[in-house]
Coordinates of C-alpha atoms and ligand atoms in Angstrom, one line a residue:
X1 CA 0.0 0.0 0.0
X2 CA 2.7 2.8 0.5
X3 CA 4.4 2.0 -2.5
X4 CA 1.1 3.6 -4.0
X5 CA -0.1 7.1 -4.1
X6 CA -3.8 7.2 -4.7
X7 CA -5.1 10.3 -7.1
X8 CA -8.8 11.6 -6.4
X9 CA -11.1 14.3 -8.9
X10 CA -14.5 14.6 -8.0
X11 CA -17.4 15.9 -10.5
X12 CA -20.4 17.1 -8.2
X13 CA -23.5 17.9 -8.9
X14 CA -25.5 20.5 -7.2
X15 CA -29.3 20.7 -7.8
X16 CA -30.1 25.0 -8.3
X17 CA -32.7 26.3 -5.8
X18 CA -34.7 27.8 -8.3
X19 CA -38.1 27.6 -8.6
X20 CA -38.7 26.7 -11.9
X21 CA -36.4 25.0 -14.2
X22 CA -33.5 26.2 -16.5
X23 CA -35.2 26.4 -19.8
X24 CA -38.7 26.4 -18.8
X25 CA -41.3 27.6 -16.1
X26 CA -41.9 24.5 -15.1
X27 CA -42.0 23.9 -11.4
X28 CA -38.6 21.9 -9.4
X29 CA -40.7 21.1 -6.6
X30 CA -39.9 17.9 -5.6
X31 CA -42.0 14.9 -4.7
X32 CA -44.8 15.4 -7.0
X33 CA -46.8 12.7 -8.8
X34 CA -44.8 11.5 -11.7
X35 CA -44.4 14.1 -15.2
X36 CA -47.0 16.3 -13.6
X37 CA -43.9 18.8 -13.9
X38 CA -42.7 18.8 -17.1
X39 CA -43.7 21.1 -20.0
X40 CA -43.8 21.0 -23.5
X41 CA -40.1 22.5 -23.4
X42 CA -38.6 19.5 -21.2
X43 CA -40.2 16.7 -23.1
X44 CA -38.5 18.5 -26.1
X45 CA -41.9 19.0 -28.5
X46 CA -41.5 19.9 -31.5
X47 CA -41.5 23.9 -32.0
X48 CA -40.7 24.8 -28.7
X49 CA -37.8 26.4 -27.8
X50 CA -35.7 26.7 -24.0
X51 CA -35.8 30.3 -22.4
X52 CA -33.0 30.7 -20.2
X53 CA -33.5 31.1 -16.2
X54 CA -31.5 34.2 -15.3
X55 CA -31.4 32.9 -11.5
X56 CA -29.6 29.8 -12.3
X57 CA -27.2 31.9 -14.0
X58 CA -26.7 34.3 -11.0
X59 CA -26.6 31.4 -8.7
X60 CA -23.4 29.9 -11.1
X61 CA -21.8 33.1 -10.6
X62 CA -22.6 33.6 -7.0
X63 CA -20.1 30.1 -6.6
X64 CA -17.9 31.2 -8.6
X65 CA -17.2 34.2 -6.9
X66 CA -17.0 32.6 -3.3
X67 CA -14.7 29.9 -4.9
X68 CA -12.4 33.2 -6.6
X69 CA -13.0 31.8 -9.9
X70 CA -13.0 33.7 -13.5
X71 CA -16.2 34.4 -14.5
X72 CA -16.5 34.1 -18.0
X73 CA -18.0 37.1 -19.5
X74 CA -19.4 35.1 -22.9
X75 CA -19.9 31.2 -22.5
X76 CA -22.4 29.0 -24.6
X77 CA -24.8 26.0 -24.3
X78 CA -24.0 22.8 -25.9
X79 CA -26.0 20.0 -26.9
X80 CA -24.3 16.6 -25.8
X81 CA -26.0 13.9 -27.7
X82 CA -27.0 10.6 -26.3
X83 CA -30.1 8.1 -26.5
X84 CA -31.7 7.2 -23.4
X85 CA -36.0 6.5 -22.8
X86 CA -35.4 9.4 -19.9
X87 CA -33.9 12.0 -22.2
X88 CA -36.9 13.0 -24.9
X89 CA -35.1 15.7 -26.6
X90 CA -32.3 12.9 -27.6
X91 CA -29.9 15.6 -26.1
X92 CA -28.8 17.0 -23.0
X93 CA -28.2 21.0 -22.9
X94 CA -25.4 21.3 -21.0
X95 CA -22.0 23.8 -21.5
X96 CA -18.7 21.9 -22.5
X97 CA -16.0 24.7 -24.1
X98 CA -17.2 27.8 -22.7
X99 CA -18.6 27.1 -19.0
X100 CA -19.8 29.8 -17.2
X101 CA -17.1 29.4 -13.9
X102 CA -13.4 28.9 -15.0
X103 CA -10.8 27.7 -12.5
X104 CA -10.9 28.3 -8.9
X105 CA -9.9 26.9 -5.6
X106 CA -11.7 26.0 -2.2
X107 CA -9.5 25.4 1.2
X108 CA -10.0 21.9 2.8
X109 CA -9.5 20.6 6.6
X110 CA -9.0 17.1 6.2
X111 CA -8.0 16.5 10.0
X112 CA -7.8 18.6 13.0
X113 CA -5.5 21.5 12.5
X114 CA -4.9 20.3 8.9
X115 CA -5.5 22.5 5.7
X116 CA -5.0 22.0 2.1
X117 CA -6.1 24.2 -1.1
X118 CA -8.0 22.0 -4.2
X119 CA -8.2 23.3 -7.3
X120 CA -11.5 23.6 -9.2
X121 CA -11.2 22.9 -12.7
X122 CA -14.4 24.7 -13.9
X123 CA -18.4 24.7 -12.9
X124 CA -20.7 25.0 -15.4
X125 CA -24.5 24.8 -16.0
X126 CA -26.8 22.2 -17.6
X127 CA -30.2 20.5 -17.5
X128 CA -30.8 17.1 -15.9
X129 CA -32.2 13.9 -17.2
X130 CA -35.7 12.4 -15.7
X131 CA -35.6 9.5 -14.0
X132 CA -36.5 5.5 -15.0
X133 CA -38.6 3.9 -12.5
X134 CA -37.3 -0.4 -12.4
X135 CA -39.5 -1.1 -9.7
X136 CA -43.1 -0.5 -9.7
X137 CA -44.2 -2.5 -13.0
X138 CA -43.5 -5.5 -13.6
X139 CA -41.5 -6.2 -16.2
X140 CA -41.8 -2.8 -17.6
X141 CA -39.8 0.3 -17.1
X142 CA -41.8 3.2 -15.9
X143 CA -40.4 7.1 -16.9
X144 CA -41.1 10.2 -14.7
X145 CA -39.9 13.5 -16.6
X146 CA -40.2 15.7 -13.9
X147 CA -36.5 16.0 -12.8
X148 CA -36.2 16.7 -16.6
X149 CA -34.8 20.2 -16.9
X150 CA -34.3 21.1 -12.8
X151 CA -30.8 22.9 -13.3
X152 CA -27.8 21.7 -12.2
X153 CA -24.2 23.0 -11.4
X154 CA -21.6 20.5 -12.6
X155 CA -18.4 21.1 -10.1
X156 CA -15.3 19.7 -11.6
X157 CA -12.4 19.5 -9.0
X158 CA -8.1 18.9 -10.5
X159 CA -7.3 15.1 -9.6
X160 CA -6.1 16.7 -5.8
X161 CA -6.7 14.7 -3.2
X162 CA -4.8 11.8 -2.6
X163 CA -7.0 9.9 -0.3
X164 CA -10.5 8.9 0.7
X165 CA -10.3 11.4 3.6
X166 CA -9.5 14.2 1.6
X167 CA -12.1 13.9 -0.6
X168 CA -14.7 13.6 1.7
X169 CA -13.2 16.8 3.1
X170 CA -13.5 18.2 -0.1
X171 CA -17.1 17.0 -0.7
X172 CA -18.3 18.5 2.6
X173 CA -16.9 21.4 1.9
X174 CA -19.0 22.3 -1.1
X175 CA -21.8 21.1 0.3
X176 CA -21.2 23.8 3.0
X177 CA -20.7 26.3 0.8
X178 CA -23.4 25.7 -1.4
X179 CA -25.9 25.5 1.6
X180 CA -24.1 28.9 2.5
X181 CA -24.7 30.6 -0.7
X182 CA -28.4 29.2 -0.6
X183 CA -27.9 28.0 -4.4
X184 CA -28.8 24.3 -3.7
X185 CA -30.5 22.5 -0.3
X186 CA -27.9 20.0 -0.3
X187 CA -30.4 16.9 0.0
X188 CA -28.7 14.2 -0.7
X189 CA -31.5 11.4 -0.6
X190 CA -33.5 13.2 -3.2
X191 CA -30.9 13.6 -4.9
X192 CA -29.7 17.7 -5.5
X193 CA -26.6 16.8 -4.1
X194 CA -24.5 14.0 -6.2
X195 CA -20.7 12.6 -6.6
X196 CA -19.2 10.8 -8.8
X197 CA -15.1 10.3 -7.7
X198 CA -12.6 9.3 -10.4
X199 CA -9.6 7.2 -8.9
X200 CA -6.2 6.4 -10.0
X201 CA -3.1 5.0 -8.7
X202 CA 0.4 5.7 -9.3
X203 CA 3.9 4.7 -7.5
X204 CA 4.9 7.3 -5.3
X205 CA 6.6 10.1 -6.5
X206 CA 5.1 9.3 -10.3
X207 CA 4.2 12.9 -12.4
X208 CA 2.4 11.2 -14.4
X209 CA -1.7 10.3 -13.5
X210 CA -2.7 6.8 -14.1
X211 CA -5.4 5.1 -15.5
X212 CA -8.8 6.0 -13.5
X213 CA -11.9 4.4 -12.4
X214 CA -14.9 6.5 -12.5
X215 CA -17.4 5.4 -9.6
X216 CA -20.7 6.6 -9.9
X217 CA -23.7 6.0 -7.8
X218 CA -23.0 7.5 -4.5
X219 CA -25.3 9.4 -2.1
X220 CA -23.7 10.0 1.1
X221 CA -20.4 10.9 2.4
X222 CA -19.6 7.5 4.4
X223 CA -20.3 6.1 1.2
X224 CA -18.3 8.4 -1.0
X225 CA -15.4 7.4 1.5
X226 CA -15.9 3.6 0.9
X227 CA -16.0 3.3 -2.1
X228 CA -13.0 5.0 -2.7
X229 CA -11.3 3.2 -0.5
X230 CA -12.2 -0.2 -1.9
X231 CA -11.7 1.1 -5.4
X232 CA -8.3 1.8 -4.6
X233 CA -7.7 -1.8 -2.9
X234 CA -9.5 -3.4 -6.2
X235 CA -6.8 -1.3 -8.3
X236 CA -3.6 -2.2 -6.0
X237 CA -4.8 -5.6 -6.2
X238 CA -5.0 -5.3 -9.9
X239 CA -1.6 -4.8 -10.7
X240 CA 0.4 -6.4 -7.9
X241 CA -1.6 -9.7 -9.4
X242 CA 0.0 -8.5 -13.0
X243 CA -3.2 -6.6 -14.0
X244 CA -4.0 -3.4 -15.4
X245 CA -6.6 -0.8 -14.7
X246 CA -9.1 0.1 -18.0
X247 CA -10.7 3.4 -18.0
X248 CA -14.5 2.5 -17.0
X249 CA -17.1 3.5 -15.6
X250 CA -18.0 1.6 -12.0
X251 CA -21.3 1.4 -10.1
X252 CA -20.8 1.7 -6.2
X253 CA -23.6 -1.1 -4.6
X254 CA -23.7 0.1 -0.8
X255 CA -25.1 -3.1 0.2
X256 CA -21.9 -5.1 -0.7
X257 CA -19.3 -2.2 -0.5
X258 CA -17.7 -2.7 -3.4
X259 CA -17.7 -1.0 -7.5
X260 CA -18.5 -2.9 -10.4
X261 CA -18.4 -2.4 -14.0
X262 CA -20.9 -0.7 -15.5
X263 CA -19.4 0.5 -18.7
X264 CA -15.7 0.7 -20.3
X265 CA -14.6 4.0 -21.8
X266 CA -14.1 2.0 -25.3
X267 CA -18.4 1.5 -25.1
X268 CA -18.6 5.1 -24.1
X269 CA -21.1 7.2 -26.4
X270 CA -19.2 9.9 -28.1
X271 CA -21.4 13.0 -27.5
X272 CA -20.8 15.0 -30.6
X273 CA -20.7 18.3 -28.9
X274 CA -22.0 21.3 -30.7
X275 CA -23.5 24.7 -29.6
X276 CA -26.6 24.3 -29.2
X277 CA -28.8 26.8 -32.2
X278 CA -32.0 27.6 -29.9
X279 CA -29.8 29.6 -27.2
X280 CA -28.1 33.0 -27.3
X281 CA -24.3 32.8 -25.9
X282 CA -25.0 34.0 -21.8
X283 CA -23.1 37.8 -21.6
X284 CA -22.4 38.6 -18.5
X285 CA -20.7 42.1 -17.5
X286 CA -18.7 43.5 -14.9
X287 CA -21.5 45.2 -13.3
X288 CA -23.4 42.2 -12.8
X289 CA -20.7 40.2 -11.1
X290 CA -19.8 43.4 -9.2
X291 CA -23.5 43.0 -7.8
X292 CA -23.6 39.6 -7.4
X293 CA -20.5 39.8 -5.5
X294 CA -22.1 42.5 -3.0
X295 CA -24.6 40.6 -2.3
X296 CA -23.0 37.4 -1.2
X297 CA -23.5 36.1 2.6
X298 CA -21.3 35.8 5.2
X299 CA -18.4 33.0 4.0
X300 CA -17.9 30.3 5.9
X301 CA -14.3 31.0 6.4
X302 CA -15.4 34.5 7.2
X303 CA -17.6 33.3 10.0
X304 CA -14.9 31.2 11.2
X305 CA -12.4 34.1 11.9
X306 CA -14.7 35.8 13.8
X307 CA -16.2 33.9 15.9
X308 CA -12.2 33.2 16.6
X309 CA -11.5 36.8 16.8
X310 CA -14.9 38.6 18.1
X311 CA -15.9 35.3 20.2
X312 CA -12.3 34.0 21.5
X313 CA -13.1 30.7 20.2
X314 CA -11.2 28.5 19.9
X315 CA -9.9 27.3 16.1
X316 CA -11.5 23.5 16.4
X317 CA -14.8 25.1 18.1
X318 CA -15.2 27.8 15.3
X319 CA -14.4 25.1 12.6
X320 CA -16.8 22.3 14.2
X321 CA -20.0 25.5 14.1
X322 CA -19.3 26.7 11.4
X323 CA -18.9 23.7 8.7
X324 CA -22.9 23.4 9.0
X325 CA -24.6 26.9 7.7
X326 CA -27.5 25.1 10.3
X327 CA -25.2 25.2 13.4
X328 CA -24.0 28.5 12.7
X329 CA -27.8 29.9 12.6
X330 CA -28.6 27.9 15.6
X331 CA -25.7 29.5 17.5
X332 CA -26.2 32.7 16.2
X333 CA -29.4 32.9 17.2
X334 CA -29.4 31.5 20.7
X335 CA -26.4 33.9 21.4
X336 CA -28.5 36.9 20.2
X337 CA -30.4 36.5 23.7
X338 CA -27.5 36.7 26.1
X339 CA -24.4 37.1 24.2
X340 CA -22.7 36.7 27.5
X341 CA -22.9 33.4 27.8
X342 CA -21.2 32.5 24.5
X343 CA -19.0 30.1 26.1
X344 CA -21.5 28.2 28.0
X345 CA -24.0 27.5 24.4
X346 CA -20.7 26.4 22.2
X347 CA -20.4 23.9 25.0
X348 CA -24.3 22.7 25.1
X349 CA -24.3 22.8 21.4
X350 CA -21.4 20.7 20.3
X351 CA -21.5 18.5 23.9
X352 CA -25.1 17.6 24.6
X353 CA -27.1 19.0 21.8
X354 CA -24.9 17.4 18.7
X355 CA -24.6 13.8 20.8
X356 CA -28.4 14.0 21.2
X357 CA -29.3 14.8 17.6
X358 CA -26.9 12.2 16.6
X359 CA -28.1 9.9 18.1
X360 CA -32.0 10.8 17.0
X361 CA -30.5 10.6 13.6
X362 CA -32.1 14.4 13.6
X363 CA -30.6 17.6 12.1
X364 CA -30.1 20.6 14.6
X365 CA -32.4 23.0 12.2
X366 CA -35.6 19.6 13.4
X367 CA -34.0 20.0 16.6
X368 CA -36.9 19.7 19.6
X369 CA -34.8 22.3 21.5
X370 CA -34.9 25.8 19.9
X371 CA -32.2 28.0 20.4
X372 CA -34.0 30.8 22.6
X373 CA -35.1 27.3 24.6
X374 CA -31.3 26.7 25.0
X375 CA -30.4 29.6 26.1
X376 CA -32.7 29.8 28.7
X377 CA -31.4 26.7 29.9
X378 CA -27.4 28.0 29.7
X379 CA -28.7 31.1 31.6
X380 CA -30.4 29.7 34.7
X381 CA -27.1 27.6 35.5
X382 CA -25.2 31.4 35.1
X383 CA -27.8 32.6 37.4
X384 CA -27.6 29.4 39.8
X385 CA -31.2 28.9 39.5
X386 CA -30.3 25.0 39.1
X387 CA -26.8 23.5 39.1
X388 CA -24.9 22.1 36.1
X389 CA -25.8 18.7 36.9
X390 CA -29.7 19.2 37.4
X391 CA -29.5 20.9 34.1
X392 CA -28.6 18.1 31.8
X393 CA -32.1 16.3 33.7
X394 CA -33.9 19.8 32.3
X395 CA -32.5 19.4 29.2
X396 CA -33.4 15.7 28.7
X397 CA -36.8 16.8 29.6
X398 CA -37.0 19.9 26.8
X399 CA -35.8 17.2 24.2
X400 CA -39.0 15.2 25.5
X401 CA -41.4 17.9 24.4
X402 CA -41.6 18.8 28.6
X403 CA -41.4 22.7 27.4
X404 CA -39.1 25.5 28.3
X405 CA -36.5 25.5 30.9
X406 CA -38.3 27.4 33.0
X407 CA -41.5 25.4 32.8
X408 CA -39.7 22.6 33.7
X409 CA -37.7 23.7 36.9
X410 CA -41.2 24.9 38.2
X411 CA -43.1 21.9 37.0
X412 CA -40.5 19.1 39.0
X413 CA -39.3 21.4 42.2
X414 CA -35.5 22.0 40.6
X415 CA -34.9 24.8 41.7
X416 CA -31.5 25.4 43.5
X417 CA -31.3 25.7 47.1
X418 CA -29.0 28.5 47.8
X419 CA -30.5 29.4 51.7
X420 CA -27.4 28.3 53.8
X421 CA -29.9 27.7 56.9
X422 CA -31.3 25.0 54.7
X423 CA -28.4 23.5 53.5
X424 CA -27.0 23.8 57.3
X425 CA -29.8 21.2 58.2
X426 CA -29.4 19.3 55.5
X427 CA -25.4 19.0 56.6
X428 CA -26.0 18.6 60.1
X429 CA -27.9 15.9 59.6
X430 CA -25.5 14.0 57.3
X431 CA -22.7 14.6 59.8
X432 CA -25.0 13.2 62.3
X433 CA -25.7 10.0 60.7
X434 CA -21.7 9.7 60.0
X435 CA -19.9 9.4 62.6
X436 CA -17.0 7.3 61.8
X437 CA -16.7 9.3 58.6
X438 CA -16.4 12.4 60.9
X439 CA -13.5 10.9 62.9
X440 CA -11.6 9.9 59.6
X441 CA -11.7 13.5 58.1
X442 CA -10.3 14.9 61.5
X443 CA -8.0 12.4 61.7
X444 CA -6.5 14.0 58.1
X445 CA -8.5 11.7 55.5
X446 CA -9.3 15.2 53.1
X447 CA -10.9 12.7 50.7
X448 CA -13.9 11.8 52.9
X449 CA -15.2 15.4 52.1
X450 CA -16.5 14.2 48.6
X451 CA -18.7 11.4 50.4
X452 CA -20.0 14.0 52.4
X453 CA -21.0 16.6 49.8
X454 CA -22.4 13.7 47.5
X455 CA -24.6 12.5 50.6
X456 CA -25.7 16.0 51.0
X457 CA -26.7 16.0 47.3
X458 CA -28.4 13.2 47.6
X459 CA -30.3 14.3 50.4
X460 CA -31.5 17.9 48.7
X461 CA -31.7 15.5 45.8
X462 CA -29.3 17.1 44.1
X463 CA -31.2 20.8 44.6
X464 CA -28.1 22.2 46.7
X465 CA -26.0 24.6 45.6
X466 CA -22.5 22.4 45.4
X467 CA -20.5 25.3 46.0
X468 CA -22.0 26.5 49.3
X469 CA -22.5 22.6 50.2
X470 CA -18.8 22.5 50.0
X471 CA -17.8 25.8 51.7
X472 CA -20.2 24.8 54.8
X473 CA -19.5 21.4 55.1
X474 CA -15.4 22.5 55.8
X475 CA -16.4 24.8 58.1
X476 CA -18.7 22.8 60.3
X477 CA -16.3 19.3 59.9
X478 CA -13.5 21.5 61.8
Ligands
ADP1 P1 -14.6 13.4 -18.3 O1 -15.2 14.6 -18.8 O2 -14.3 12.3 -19.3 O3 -15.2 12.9 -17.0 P2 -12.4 15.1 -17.2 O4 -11.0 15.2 -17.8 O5 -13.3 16.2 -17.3 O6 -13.0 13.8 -17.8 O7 -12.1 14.7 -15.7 C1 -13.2 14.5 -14.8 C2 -12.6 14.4 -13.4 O8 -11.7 13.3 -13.3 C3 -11.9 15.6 -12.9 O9 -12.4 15.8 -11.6 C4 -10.5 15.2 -12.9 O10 -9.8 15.9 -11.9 C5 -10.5 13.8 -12.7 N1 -9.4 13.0 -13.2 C6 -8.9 13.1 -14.5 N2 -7.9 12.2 -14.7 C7 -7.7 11.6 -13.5 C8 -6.9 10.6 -13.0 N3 -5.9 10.0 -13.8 N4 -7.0 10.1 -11.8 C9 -7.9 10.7 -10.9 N5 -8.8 11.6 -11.3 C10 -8.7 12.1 -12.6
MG2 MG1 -16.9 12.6 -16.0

């Protein structure tokens, strides 16, 4: 394995948010009942002719700024020619010489503390395909045009990375952006977020790129990281047994966790590109960009340096908020309450929030607990109202549906007890019941303190304030 150096270039492709699609006014909604969304224009009949959606365009541009990318003032459509039952016009209208996004570059974090810059080869627009339906007829093939014509944004990356890891790293990080730039929702089971990985081999040190795999297929990062991985066993494998790799096409089955052929390049169709007669080149002008560019959001990497700067967080703490647009809302928004306490909600929101949406397979924007509800919480520990330790039982309790902090604390008796006359009782009567203990601690045994404070938490059922517990406790033992 470490003779080899693996090579990695993604293609990704990010469903547009627009409403309607890229050459007609057909709606993108998605989920409807099957071609109740495509037009005249995407079933390609005859005498109709594809109006260009200015939004998509702006959308293309809006990554290609974020990514520092040429814009090209004058690119064209293309027809790329192919026969499938899911493509009526016999063509797909897509860009090939002339995309609208030229090269750029995005900045990766692979591990903690690591960074690496990927190169972006170009982004350009085009139309998808519908959709062949295998399983609801029997032995017939059913065909739903509605995904025919939603816009897409084809992301070409340079052959970069150089392992599984890396890639997924790269991955993310467009889908962050693109959630960022609100150009594409970044769902992945339906679809509006795709890969497809090409991986080579070559001995280490090797200039030269070697013969690659194209996997196709994949809908989620763990599996975008497995199949990688295996494809690059299966091509090691290959040519330690004497093999060599073929240019193909490869299907990744999840179920198995391995690629198989689906189509050599020698079978490949050859497209016969040509610029496509029914669309005006797209002109694009300074102005535009300059406007496009004014109006983009707060960066990711922006956020990051100051929440680092303005917050004093910490590098790994402003990474892990900011990678999700979602978390960053989330944050932002319970902060906005008591920005005091900025701390105390980075800790609830990566610690106890993250584990239990994890582990509810939810994400934080269907999180049961709102951010104003959070803060709530963080700010009745600040004020001692309950202690740290009562407050994960609250939280448990919001994530049930229980209601706000407050609700909660008055509903089950929380609150703290802070009167020291109280917790004096509750201490003399612990020391009273403990005799032997007592003898110990005077004797020099410090260590029997901590079984006396945790029997007077038990006894105030965890309701006393630990601090005072503590303080009172010395006191009254000497
Ligand atoms: P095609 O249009 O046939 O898919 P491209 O040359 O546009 O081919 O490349 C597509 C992707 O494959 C790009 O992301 C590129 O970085 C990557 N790529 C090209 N050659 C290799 C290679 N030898 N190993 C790994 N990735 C590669
Ligand atoms: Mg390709």
């Amino acid at each position: 394995m470490s003779d080899w150096e693996s090579v990695i270039g993604l293609e990704i492709h990010a469903q547009l948010a627009t409403a309607s699609k890229i050459f007609s006014g057909a709606s993108t909604a998605f989920g409807a009942d099957p071609n109740t969304q495509a037009c005249a224009v995407d079933l390609g009949m005859p005498g109709v002719l594809p109006v260009l959606n200015r939004e998509a365009v702006s959308m293309a541009i809006r990554f290609g700024v974020a990514i520092d990318a040429e814009i090209d003032r004058h690119s064209v459509f293309a027809r790329k020619n192919y026969f499938y039952p899911d493509l009526p016009k016999g063509y797909q209208i897509s860009q090939f010489e002339l995309p609208i996004v030229g090269k750029g570059h995005i900045s990766i974090s692979p591990g903690e503390g690591e960074q690496k810059e990927v190169g972006i080869t170009r982004a350009h627009l085009e139309e998808d395909a519908g959709k062949s339906i295998h399983d609801q007829f029997p032995e017939q093939s059913g065909i739903d045009l509605n995904r025919a014509g939603t816009p897409l944004l084809e992301i070409v990356s340079e052959p970069d990375m150089h392992s599984a890891k890396e890639a997924v790293a790269y991955a993310r990080k467009i889908h962050s952006l693109v959630r960022y730039l609100e150009i594409c929702d970044g769902n992945m089971q339906e679809g509006s977020f795709r890969c497809d990985a090409n991986v080579s081999i070559r001995r280490k040190g090797e200039q030269e790129l070697g013969t690659r795999a194209e996997l196709k297929n994949i809908n989620s990062f763990r599996f975008l990281e497995r199949a990688i991985n295996f494809e690059i066993e299966r091509q090691i494998d290959l040519i330690d047994d004497g093999g060599r790799v073929v240019q193909e096409t490869r299907l990744y089955d999840a179920e198995r966790d391995e690629t198989r052929s689906m189509r050599s390049k020698e079978e490949a169709n050859d497209y016969r590109y040509f610029p496509d007669p029914d669309l005006l080149p797209v002109t694009v002008s300074d102005e535009d960009i300059a406007l496009i560019r004014a109006g983009l959001p707060e960066l990711p990497e922006q956020k990051k340096q100051r929440y680092i700067d303005d917050l004093k967080l910490s590098d790994y703490n402003a990474e892990l908020l900011t990678s999700n647009r979602d978390t960053a809302l989330f944050f932002e928004a319970a902060l906005a309450e008591s920005p005091e306490l900025s701390a105390q909600l980075v800790n609830w929101i990566l610690g106890d929030l993250a584990g239990a949406l994890n582990k509810a397979g939810l994400e934080i924007s269907d999180s049961p607990i709102k951010p104003a509800m959070l803060t709530q919480l963080v700010a009745r520990i600040a004020d001692n109202t309950i202690s740290g330790k009562i407050a994960k039982e609250v939280f448990d309790a919001m994530w049930q549906g229980e209601g706000s902090a407050d609700d909660i604390i008055e509903a089950r008796g929380l609150k703290q007890i802070t009167d020291s006359g109280a917790i004096e009782t509750l201490i003399d009567e612990v020391i009273a019941a403990n005799p032997e203990q007592v003898e110990q601690f005077r004797a020099g045994k410090e260590k029997v303190l901590g079984f006396f404070v945790g029997q007077v938490m038990k006894q105030s059922q965890g309701k006393a304030n630990p601090g005072q517990v503590n303080a009172i406790l010395r006191d009254k033992l000497k």
